Every structure is written in C-alpha cells, then in structure tokens.
CSV table of C-alpha atoms and ligand atoms in Angstrom, one decimal:
chain,number,residue,atom,x,y,z
A,1,MET,CA,22.5,149.7,107.3
A,2,PRO,CA,22.7,146.9,104.7
A,3,ASP,CA,22.3,143.3,105.9
A,4,ASN,CA,25.6,142.2,107.3
A,5,THR,CA,25.4,138.7,106.0
A,6,LEU,CA,24.7,139.8,102.5
A,7,ARG,CA,27.5,142.5,102.6
A,8,ALA,CA,30.0,140.0,104.0
A,9,HIS,CA,29.9,138.3,100.6
A,10,ASP,CA,30.3,141.6,98.6
A,11,GLU,CA,33.9,141.6,97.4
A,12,VAL,CA,33.4,144.9,95.6
A,13,PHE,CA,32.4,146.6,98.9
A,14,TRP,CA,35.4,145.0,100.8
A,15,ARG,CA,37.9,145.8,98.0
A,16,THR,CA,36.8,149.5,98.2
A,17,PHE,CA,37.0,149.2,102.0
A,18,ALA,CA,40.5,147.7,101.8
A,19,ASP,CA,41.7,150.7,99.7
A,20,ARG,CA,41.3,152.8,102.8
A,21,TYR,CA,44.3,151.0,104.3
A,22,ASP,CA,48.0,151.2,103.3
A,23,SER,CA,50.1,148.1,103.4
A,24,HIS,CA,53.6,147.2,102.2
A,25,PRO,CA,53.8,144.6,99.4
A,26,GLY,CA,54.6,141.2,101.0
A,27,PRO,CA,53.0,138.0,101.9
A,28,VAL,CA,49.2,137.6,102.3
A,29,ASN,CA,48.7,138.3,106.0
A,30,LEU,CA,46.6,135.6,107.6
A,31,GLU,CA,47.9,136.5,111.1
A,32,ASN,CA,45.6,139.5,111.8
A,33,GLY,CA,45.0,138.2,115.3
A,34,TYR,CA,48.1,140.0,116.6
A,35,PHE,CA,46.8,143.5,116.1
A,36,GLY,CA,44.7,145.2,113.5
A,37,ARG,CA,45.7,147.8,110.9
A,38,MET,CA,44.7,151.4,111.3
A,39,SER,CA,42.9,153.0,108.4
A,40,ARG,CA,44.8,155.7,106.6
A,41,THR,CA,42.5,158.4,108.1
A,42,VAL,CA,43.2,157.0,111.6
A,43,VAL,CA,47.0,157.1,110.9
A,44,ASP,CA,46.7,160.7,109.7
A,45,GLU,CA,44.7,161.7,112.7
A,46,TYR,CA,47.2,159.9,115.0
A,47,GLN,CA,50.1,161.7,113.4
A,48,ARG,CA,48.3,165.1,113.8
A,49,ASN,CA,47.7,164.2,117.5
A,50,ILE,CA,51.4,163.3,118.0
A,51,GLU,CA,52.4,166.7,116.6
A,52,LEU,CA,49.7,168.5,118.6
A,53,ILE,CA,50.9,166.9,121.9
A,54,ASN,CA,54.5,167.4,121.0
A,55,ASN,CA,53.9,171.0,120.3
A,56,SER,CA,51.6,171.9,123.2
A,57,ASN,CA,53.2,169.5,125.6
A,58,SER,CA,51.9,169.6,129.2
A,59,VAL,CA,50.1,172.9,128.7
A,60,TYR,CA,47.3,171.2,126.8
A,61,VAL,CA,47.5,168.0,128.7
A,62,ARG,CA,47.3,169.5,132.2
A,63,GLN,CA,44.7,172.1,131.3
A,64,ARG,CA,42.4,170.3,128.9
A,65,PHE,CA,43.2,166.6,128.4
A,66,GLU,CA,43.3,165.5,132.0
A,67,GLN,CA,40.4,167.7,133.0
A,68,SER,CA,37.9,167.0,130.4
A,69,ASP,CA,39.0,165.5,127.0
A,70,ASN,CA,40.2,162.2,128.5
A,71,LEU,CA,36.8,161.8,130.3
A,72,ASP,CA,34.9,162.5,127.1
A,73,ILE,CA,36.9,159.8,125.3
A,74,ARG,CA,36.2,157.4,128.2
A,75,ALA,CA,32.5,158.2,128.0
A,76,GLN,CA,32.6,157.5,124.2
A,77,LEU,CA,34.2,154.1,124.9
A,78,ALA,CA,31.6,153.3,127.6
A,79,GLU,CA,28.8,154.2,125.1
A,80,LEU,CA,30.4,151.9,122.5
A,81,ILE,CA,30.3,148.9,124.8
A,82,GLY,CA,27.1,149.8,126.5
A,83,VAL,CA,28.3,150.3,130.1
A,84,ARG,CA,28.6,153.2,132.5
A,85,ALA,CA,31.7,155.4,132.1
A,86,GLN,CA,32.5,154.9,135.8
A,87,SER,CA,33.0,151.2,135.1
A,88,VAL,CA,35.9,151.5,132.7
A,89,ALA,CA,39.5,152.7,133.0
A,90,PHE,CA,42.0,152.9,130.2
A,91,THR,CA,45.1,150.7,130.3
A,92,ALA,CA,48.0,150.2,127.9
A,93,ASN,CA,46.6,146.9,126.7
A,94,ALA,CA,44.5,143.9,127.7
A,95,SER,CA,47.3,142.2,129.7
A,96,ALA,CA,47.8,145.3,131.9
A,97,GLY,CA,44.1,145.4,132.7
A,98,LEU,CA,43.8,141.7,133.4
A,99,GLN,CA,46.9,141.7,135.6
A,100,SER,CA,45.6,144.6,137.6
A,101,LEU,CA,42.3,142.8,138.1
A,102,ILE,CA,44.0,139.5,139.1
A,103,ARG,CA,46.6,141.2,141.3
A,104,ASN,CA,44.1,143.4,143.2
A,105,TYR,CA,41.2,141.0,143.6
A,106,ASN,CA,40.8,141.1,147.4
A,107,ARG,CA,38.3,138.3,148.2
A,108,LEU,CA,40.8,135.5,148.3
A,109,GLN,CA,41.9,133.7,151.5
A,110,PRO,CA,44.7,131.3,151.9
A,111,GLY,CA,43.4,127.8,151.1
A,112,ASP,CA,41.0,129.1,148.5
A,113,GLN,CA,41.2,127.8,145.0
A,114,VAL,CA,41.4,129.6,141.6
A,115,LEU,CA,40.8,128.1,138.2
A,116,ILE,CA,42.4,128.4,134.8
A,117,SER,CA,42.1,126.2,131.6
A,118,ASP,CA,44.6,125.2,129.0
A,119,LEU,CA,43.1,127.8,126.7
A,120,GLU,CA,43.9,130.9,128.7
A,121,TYR,CA,46.5,133.4,127.5
A,122,ASP,CA,49.9,132.8,129.0
A,123,THR,CA,50.0,136.2,130.7
A,124,VAL,CA,46.7,135.4,132.4
A,125,LYS,CA,47.9,131.9,133.4
A,126,GLY,CA,51.1,133.4,134.9
A,127,ALA,CA,49.1,136.0,136.9
A,128,MET,CA,46.7,133.4,138.2
A,129,ARG,CA,49.7,131.2,139.2
A,130,TRP,CA,51.3,134.2,140.9
A,131,LEU,CA,48.3,134.3,143.2
A,132,ALA,CA,49.3,130.9,144.6
A,133,ARG,CA,52.6,132.3,145.8
A,134,HIS,CA,51.3,135.7,147.0
A,135,ARG,CA,47.8,134.8,148.3
A,136,GLY,CA,48.3,131.2,149.4
A,137,VAL,CA,45.7,129.9,147.1
A,138,GLU,CA,45.7,126.7,145.1
A,139,VAL,CA,45.6,126.9,141.3
A,140,ILE,CA,43.3,124.3,139.7
A,141,GLU,CA,44.2,123.8,136.0
A,142,ILE,CA,41.8,122.0,133.7
A,143,ASP,CA,42.0,120.9,130.1
A,144,HIS,CA,39.1,121.2,127.7
A,145,ALA,CA,37.8,118.2,125.8
A,146,HIS,CA,38.6,118.2,122.1
A,147,PRO,CA,36.7,118.6,119.8
A,148,ALA,CA,34.8,121.0,122.0
A,149,THR,CA,31.0,121.4,122.0
A,150,PHE,CA,28.9,124.0,123.7
A,151,ASP,CA,27.8,121.4,126.2
A,152,SER,CA,31.2,119.9,126.8
A,153,LEU,CA,32.6,123.3,127.6
A,154,VAL,CA,29.9,124.1,130.1
A,155,ALA,CA,30.0,120.6,131.6
A,156,THR,CA,33.8,120.8,132.0
A,157,TYR,CA,33.4,123.9,134.2
A,158,ARG,CA,30.4,122.5,136.0
A,159,GLU,CA,32.3,119.4,137.0
A,160,ALA,CA,35.3,121.5,138.1
A,161,PHE,CA,33.1,123.7,140.2
A,162,ILE,CA,31.6,120.6,141.9
A,163,ARG,CA,35.0,118.8,142.3
A,164,HIS,CA,36.7,121.9,143.8
A,165,PRO,CA,34.3,123.5,146.3
A,166,LYS,CA,36.9,126.0,147.5
A,167,LEU,CA,37.0,127.7,144.1
A,168,LYS,CA,36.5,131.5,144.5
A,169,LEU,CA,37.9,132.9,141.3
A,170,MET,CA,38.4,131.8,137.7
A,171,ALA,CA,39.9,133.3,134.5
A,172,LEU,CA,37.8,132.8,131.3
A,173,THR,CA,38.8,133.7,127.8
A,174,HIS,CA,36.0,134.9,125.6
A,175,VAL,CA,37.9,134.0,122.3
A,176,THR,CA,41.0,131.8,122.9
A,177,HIS,CA,44.0,133.0,120.9
A,178,ARG,CA,45.1,129.4,120.4
A,179,THR,CA,42.2,128.0,118.4
A,180,GLY,CA,39.8,130.9,118.1
A,181,LEU,CA,37.2,128.9,120.1
A,182,VAL,CA,34.5,131.2,121.4
A,183,MET,CA,33.6,130.3,125.0
A,184,PRO,CA,29.9,130.2,126.0
A,185,VAL,CA,30.6,132.9,128.5
A,186,GLN,CA,27.1,133.6,129.7
A,187,ALA,CA,26.3,129.9,130.4
A,188,ILE,CA,29.7,129.5,132.2
A,189,ALA,CA,29.2,132.7,134.2
A,190,THR,CA,25.8,131.6,135.3
A,191,GLN,CA,27.2,128.3,136.6
A,192,ALA,CA,30.1,130.1,138.3
A,193,LYS,CA,27.7,132.5,140.0
A,194,ALA,CA,25.6,129.6,141.3
A,195,HIS,CA,28.8,128.3,142.9
A,196,GLY,CA,29.9,131.7,144.3
A,197,ILE,CA,32.8,131.9,141.9
A,198,ASP,CA,33.9,135.3,140.4
A,199,VAL,CA,35.0,135.4,136.7
A,200,ILE,CA,37.7,137.6,135.3
A,201,LEU,CA,37.0,137.7,131.6
A,202,ASP,CA,39.8,138.1,129.0
A,203,GLY,CA,38.1,139.8,126.1
A,204,ALA,CA,41.2,140.6,124.1
A,205,HIS,CA,40.0,139.0,120.9
A,206,ALA,CA,36.3,139.4,121.4
A,207,LEU,CA,35.9,143.2,121.3
A,208,GLY,CA,35.1,144.4,117.9
A,209,GLN,CA,34.6,141.0,116.2
A,210,ILE,CA,31.8,139.6,118.3
A,211,GLU,CA,28.7,141.3,119.4
A,212,PHE,CA,28.0,141.0,123.1
A,213,ASP,CA,26.4,142.8,126.0
A,214,LEU,CA,28.9,142.8,128.9
A,215,GLU,CA,26.2,143.3,131.5
A,216,ALA,CA,24.0,140.6,130.1
A,217,LEU,CA,27.0,138.2,130.0
A,218,GLY,CA,26.9,138.4,133.8
A,219,ILE,CA,30.6,139.4,134.0
A,220,ALA,CA,31.9,141.7,136.8
A,221,PHE,CA,35.5,142.0,135.8
A,222,ALA,CA,37.1,142.1,132.3
A,223,GLY,CA,40.1,143.3,130.4
A,224,TYR,CA,40.3,144.4,126.7
A,225,ASN,CA,42.5,146.0,124.2
A,226,LEU,CA,41.4,148.3,121.4
A,227,HIS,CA,44.1,147.5,118.9
A,228,LYS,CA,42.9,144.1,117.6
A,229,TRP,CA,39.5,144.5,116.2
A,230,ILE,CA,38.4,148.1,117.0
A,231,GLY,CA,41.2,149.6,114.9
A,232,SER,CA,43.0,151.9,117.3
A,233,PRO,CA,46.6,152.8,117.5
A,234,LEU,CA,48.7,150.3,119.5
A,235,THR,CA,49.0,150.8,123.3
A,236,LEU,CA,45.3,151.1,124.2
A,237,GLY,CA,43.1,148.9,126.3
A,238,PHE,CA,40.8,149.1,129.3
A,239,LEU,CA,39.6,147.2,132.3
A,240,TYR,CA,35.9,146.9,133.2
A,241,ILE,CA,34.6,146.5,136.8
A,242,ALA,CA,30.8,146.3,137.4
A,243,PRO,CA,30.2,149.4,139.6
A,244,GLN,CA,28.7,147.4,142.5
A,245,ARG,CA,31.9,145.3,142.6
A,246,LEU,CA,34.5,148.0,142.6
A,247,ALA,CA,35.3,147.4,146.3
A,248,ASP,CA,36.3,143.8,145.5
A,249,ILE,CA,39.3,145.1,143.5
A,250,ASP,CA,41.9,147.1,145.6
A,251,PRO,CA,43.5,150.2,144.3
A,252,ASP,CA,46.5,149.1,142.4
A,253,MET,CA,49.4,148.6,144.8
A,254,GLY,CA,48.3,151.5,147.0
A,255,GLU,CA,47.6,153.8,144.1
A,256,MET,CA,46.3,157.1,145.5
A,257,HIS,CA,46.1,159.6,142.6
A,258,TYR,CA,42.4,159.0,142.4
A,259,PRO,CA,39.8,158.5,145.2
A,260,VAL,CA,39.1,155.0,146.2
A,261,ASN,CA,35.7,155.1,144.6
A,262,ASP,CA,37.2,156.0,141.2
A,263,ILE,CA,37.9,153.0,139.0
A,264,ARG,CA,41.0,154.7,137.6
A,265,SER,CA,42.7,154.0,140.9
A,266,ARG,CA,42.6,150.3,139.9
A,267,THR,CA,45.3,150.8,137.3
A,268,PRO,CA,48.8,152.0,137.7
A,269,TYR,CA,48.9,155.8,137.4
A,270,SER,CA,51.3,156.7,134.5
A,271,THR,CA,51.7,158.9,131.5
A,272,PRO,CA,49.6,157.2,128.8
A,273,ASN,CA,49.9,157.4,125.0
A,274,ILE,CA,47.9,160.6,124.8
A,275,PRO,CA,47.9,161.0,121.0
A,276,ALA,CA,46.6,157.5,120.7
A,277,LEU,CA,43.8,158.2,123.2
A,278,MET,CA,42.9,161.4,121.3
A,279,THR,CA,42.6,159.3,118.1
A,280,LEU,CA,39.9,157.1,119.6
A,281,PRO,CA,36.8,159.2,118.7
A,282,LEU,CA,37.7,158.8,115.0
A,283,VAL,CA,38.4,155.1,115.5
A,284,PHE,CA,35.0,154.6,117.2
A,285,GLU,CA,33.3,156.6,114.4
A,286,GLU,CA,34.8,154.4,111.7
A,287,HIS,CA,34.0,151.2,113.7
A,288,ARG,CA,30.4,152.3,114.0
A,289,ALA,CA,30.1,153.6,110.4
A,290,LEU,CA,31.1,150.1,109.1
A,291,GLY,CA,28.4,148.5,111.2
A,292,GLY,CA,30.4,147.7,114.3
A,293,ALA,CA,31.2,144.2,115.5
A,294,ALA,CA,28.2,142.7,113.7
A,295,ALA,CA,29.5,143.8,110.3
A,296,LYS,CA,33.2,143.0,111.1
A,297,GLY,CA,32.2,139.6,112.6
A,298,ALA,CA,30.0,138.7,109.6
A,299,ARG,CA,32.8,139.4,107.2
A,300,LEU,CA,35.5,137.5,109.2
A,301,ASN,CA,33.2,134.5,109.6
A,302,TYR,CA,32.4,134.5,105.9
A,303,LEU,CA,36.2,134.4,105.1
A,304,ARG,CA,36.7,131.8,107.7
A,305,ASN,CA,34.0,129.6,106.4
A,306,LEU,CA,35.4,129.8,102.8
A,307,TRP,CA,38.5,127.9,103.8
A,308,VAL,CA,37.1,125.8,106.6
A,309,LYS,CA,34.2,124.4,104.5
A,310,ALA,CA,36.7,123.5,101.7
A,311,VAL,CA,39.1,121.6,103.8
A,312,ARG,CA,37.2,120.3,106.9
A,313,ASN,CA,36.8,116.8,105.5
A,314,LEU,CA,40.1,116.4,103.7
A,315,PRO,CA,42.3,113.6,104.9
A,316,GLY,CA,45.5,115.0,106.4
A,317,ILE,CA,43.8,118.1,107.7
A,318,GLU,CA,42.2,118.6,111.1
A,319,VAL,CA,40.3,121.8,111.7
A,320,MET,CA,40.5,122.3,115.4
A,321,THR,CA,37.7,124.8,115.9
A,322,PRO,CA,34.1,123.6,115.8
A,323,ASP,CA,31.5,124.7,113.3
A,324,ASP,CA,28.8,125.5,115.9
A,325,PRO,CA,28.1,129.2,115.1
A,326,ARG,CA,28.1,129.9,118.8
A,327,LEU,CA,31.7,128.7,119.1
A,328,TYR,CA,33.6,130.2,116.3
A,329,CYS,CA,34.6,133.6,114.9
A,330,GLY,CA,37.1,134.7,112.2
A,331,ILE,CA,40.1,133.1,113.9
A,332,THR,CA,40.3,129.3,113.4
A,333,SER,CA,43.1,126.8,113.8
A,334,MET,CA,44.1,123.6,111.9
A,335,ARG,CA,46.9,121.1,111.8
A,336,PHE,CA,48.4,118.8,109.2
A,337,THR,CA,47.8,115.4,110.7
A,338,ARG,CA,50.4,113.7,108.5
A,339,HIS,CA,53.2,116.1,109.4
A,340,ASP,CA,54.7,116.2,112.9
A,341,ASP,CA,56.2,119.7,112.7
A,342,GLN,CA,53.5,122.4,112.3
A,343,GLN,CA,56.2,125.1,112.3
A,344,LEU,CA,57.7,123.6,109.3
A,345,MET,CA,54.3,123.7,107.6
A,346,VAL,CA,53.9,127.4,108.5
A,347,GLU,CA,57.3,128.0,106.8
A,348,ARG,CA,56.1,126.0,103.7
A,349,LEU,CA,52.9,128.1,103.6
A,350,LEU,CA,55.1,131.2,103.5
A,351,SER,CA,57.9,130.1,101.2
A,352,ASP,CA,55.7,128.1,98.7
A,353,TYR,CA,52.5,130.0,98.8
A,354,ASN,CA,53.3,133.5,100.2
A,355,LEU,CA,50.8,133.0,103.0
A,356,PHE,CA,51.8,134.3,106.5
A,357,THR,CA,50.4,132.3,109.4
A,358,VAL,CA,51.5,131.4,112.9
A,359,VAL,CA,51.8,128.3,115.1
A,360,ARG,CA,50.1,128.2,118.4
A,361,THR,CA,51.1,125.8,121.1
A,362,GLY,CA,49.9,125.2,124.7
A,363,ALA,CA,46.4,123.9,124.1
A,364,ALA,CA,45.8,120.4,125.4
A,365,CYS,CA,44.6,119.4,121.9
A,366,GLY,CA,48.2,120.1,120.6
A,367,PRO,CA,50.0,122.5,118.4
A,368,CYS,CA,48.1,124.1,115.6
A,369,ILE,CA,48.3,126.7,112.8
A,370,ARG,CA,46.2,129.7,113.5
A,371,ILE,CA,44.6,131.3,110.5
A,372,THR,CA,43.2,134.8,111.0
A,373,PRO,CA,41.9,136.8,108.1
A,374,GLY,CA,41.5,140.5,108.6
A,375,LEU,CA,39.2,143.2,107.3
A,376,THR,CA,41.4,143.8,104.2
A,377,THR,CA,41.6,140.1,103.4
A,378,MET,CA,39.8,139.1,100.2
A,379,ALA,CA,37.9,135.9,99.2
A,380,ASP,CA,40.7,135.2,96.7
A,381,ASP,CA,43.2,135.1,99.5
A,382,MET,CA,41.2,132.3,101.1
A,383,GLN,CA,41.1,130.4,97.8
A,384,CYS,CA,45.0,130.5,97.8
A,385,LEU,CA,44.9,129.1,101.3
A,386,VAL,CA,42.6,126.3,100.3
A,387,ARG,CA,44.9,125.4,97.4
A,388,ALA,CA,47.9,125.5,99.6
A,389,LEU,CA,46.3,123.3,102.3
A,390,ASN,CA,45.1,120.9,99.8
A,391,GLU,CA,48.6,120.5,98.2
A,392,LEU,CA,50.6,120.5,101.4
A,393,ARG,CA,48.5,118.0,103.3
B,401,PLP,C1,43.4,135.9,124.5
B,401,PLP,C2,44.3,137.0,124.7
B,401,PLP,N1,44.4,137.6,125.8
B,401,PLP,C3,45.2,138.6,126.1
B,401,PLP,C4,46.1,139.1,125.1
B,401,PLP,C5,47.0,140.2,125.4
B,401,PLP,O1,46.6,141.4,124.8
B,401,PLP,P1,47.5,142.7,124.8
B,401,PLP,O2,48.5,142.4,123.8
B,401,PLP,O3,46.6,143.8,124.5
B,401,PLP,O4,48.0,142.8,126.2
B,401,PLP,C6,46.0,138.5,123.9
B,401,PLP,C7,46.9,139.0,122.8
B,401,PLP,O5,47.1,138.5,121.7
B,401,PLP,C8,45.2,137.5,123.6
B,401,PLP,O6,45.1,136.9,122.4
C-alpha cells in the first residue's frame, strides 16, 4: 500500500478515483459531511440487490438472509472495526443506535446526573434531556472553551466531573458536526472511568475518516452510521456495546424477538433495508482497497489544510477548528468576522463562486460555516475556496 501522506497529494490518483463516481453538474460540493457518495460499482450492486429482493421477496429473506447472510455481513462489519461480531447490531442510522443506547441505559437512579456539551448533535442532546423527564435525572450542560486545545477539552471534562459528583453518564461526540473538532476520546474516557461515569460515544463522523481502535479508546457504548465516510447506501448504521456491558442496556422497550443475551434485542426489531445491507460486503471491500480510514483521512486532511493554511491568518476570517493534528479532520469550520450573517455568506459562496457549504449553529463559540471536502474533491476546488474567502472577507 503506498504511503498515505504521499498519495494524499497525488491529484492524478484522486482524479482517477473520482471518475469511479457519478455526479450531476452543479456547484462544487463542500458539504460532504451530510452523507457520502456511493461509487458507481456500489450503486450497480445496490440496484442488483433491490431487484433480487424484490423478485425473491421473503423466500430468500426468510430462508437465507435472516438465517446466515445477515450474520455474515455483521461479522464483516465487526472485522472492519476490530471488535467481536456479538458486540454490534445494525440500525438504520447513527441516531437510532444512539437513541437506543440512551433510552435503554439502565444504571440511572433518580437524582443522578448526566452530561452533555454544546458540541453534541441535537438528537443526542434531546435524548439526554429526555432522560431528565423519564428517569428523574439532572442534565448538566457544559460549554467548551474556544479556541479549544487538547488540554482545555480534557480539563473541561475533569472539572465537570469534580463539580458534579452525581454524574453517572455522559454523551461524547468523537467528531463534532459543528466545527469538525476531534475530541480526545481516550483521555476523556479515562477520566470518566476514574469518576465512575459511563460514556456513550457518537461516532457518526469518525468512522471511515479517522483511524481508531474502539476497544483501546475505552468506550463501552457507541453509535455509528455507514453512509458518511464508509460509502454505503443510506439507511445503515450500527450500535456497539462492549460484550461485558450488555446487561447495562435493556432490550429496547421490551423487545423479545432475540434472546436477552443477543445484542440485536437492544434495537427495535423491524424490516431493514435488506438490499442496502447486502451491498455492504462490496462497500467494505472498496473501503479497504483504498486503504481504509487512514487513506481517506490523509486525503481529507490534505484538502482541509490547503484552504486552512491559506486563510488562517487573514484579517476578517476566523478558522474555528484548531491545527493540532490530534484535534482536526477533513471537516473544518470558519466564520467571516466582519459579517454578522454567516447564512448570507454561504449564499454568496454559492451564487458568486459556485461553492456549496452550510451554516452550523449551536456551538457556544457561535455560528460558523462548515467546509467539508469529500473524496472526489480536488485540490483546485480548494483553491477556488481560498480565492472566494479572500475576496468575500
Ligand atoms: C455528530 C453526529 N451525530 C449523529 C448524527 C446522526 O447521524 P444519522 O444521520 O446517521 O442518524 C450526525 C449526522 O450528521 C452527526 O453529524
């Protein structure tokens, strides 16, 4: 496998890679954080699977898919992320998995405290606040210091753990969708463990663009999707529960299709997108063939640094995401400091420069414009962005 850092700079390689994807003519998409494109071969395979399931209907699904193929696909997923198959269950997306974990975590007593920060995804915030009404716990909400450093992030949590001794559970986002900040998950999880606090990790943006070892991170509960950076069809995700912690999550609302020692009982039983699941082996093969998260992450970081290095010190621009390599990935946010309305600037980026971006609000550090290159983004696209930012500031 070629050196990922070297190949990240190789426009000829990535141009050829981009040719494997179809796209409509239109603006340059710098909002690849929503979901990823499937390659043409994956689209073809997905379409074949739709036809196969439509034609064979429940005969194949009842006889083969439910009995064995589904389990084989789960085993392949588990192998990809380096965990045991019994510790993962498919869901429709990351939100569904995270909500199941939060809803069914059974170690809370009335009067306990749970923790969220300003950088959590809104669905996760909502689910943690739901616990207040339904479990009688208090929700502690903290804001992260800006600009963030590795030490400030860990210290913010350490101080919260000391200040709120009744904390039992916290949500943590590996890569925040607001600014792309990468959380020092392992260091925070270690502190949390020392204070007897469980962590539910939101890995929606991390899987496929950041290399990590889930077990080494010290995380017992996590939710992911496969449609952002792995390259699957939409509607696929999974939850992870460390096998020794399965009993701490109840079967989902009395779910009884699977035995209580089967992690699949921790998700709502329903008819999944079977053709999409059947497409996963090819998706995993393509992810691996490219070099996995290491190769994808190196390319995305390279594209990110092309624009960040060019504008970081320009008056009128604030890049919100730090340059500590432990704390950033391909997603990075900025704002125009001399303009009040960042949404208006997103509209100018589109109308005047044909660049598609998105505003993100809700972080304590204020509204920002999120820039997310994708695997088919080219270095020239980032140069257009640099010119646009320079002129618009
Ligand atoms: C940080 C984060 N968490 C959770 C989600 C939800 O993921 P899904 O759409 O798979 O439910 C997203 C989606 O963008 C996200 O950015």
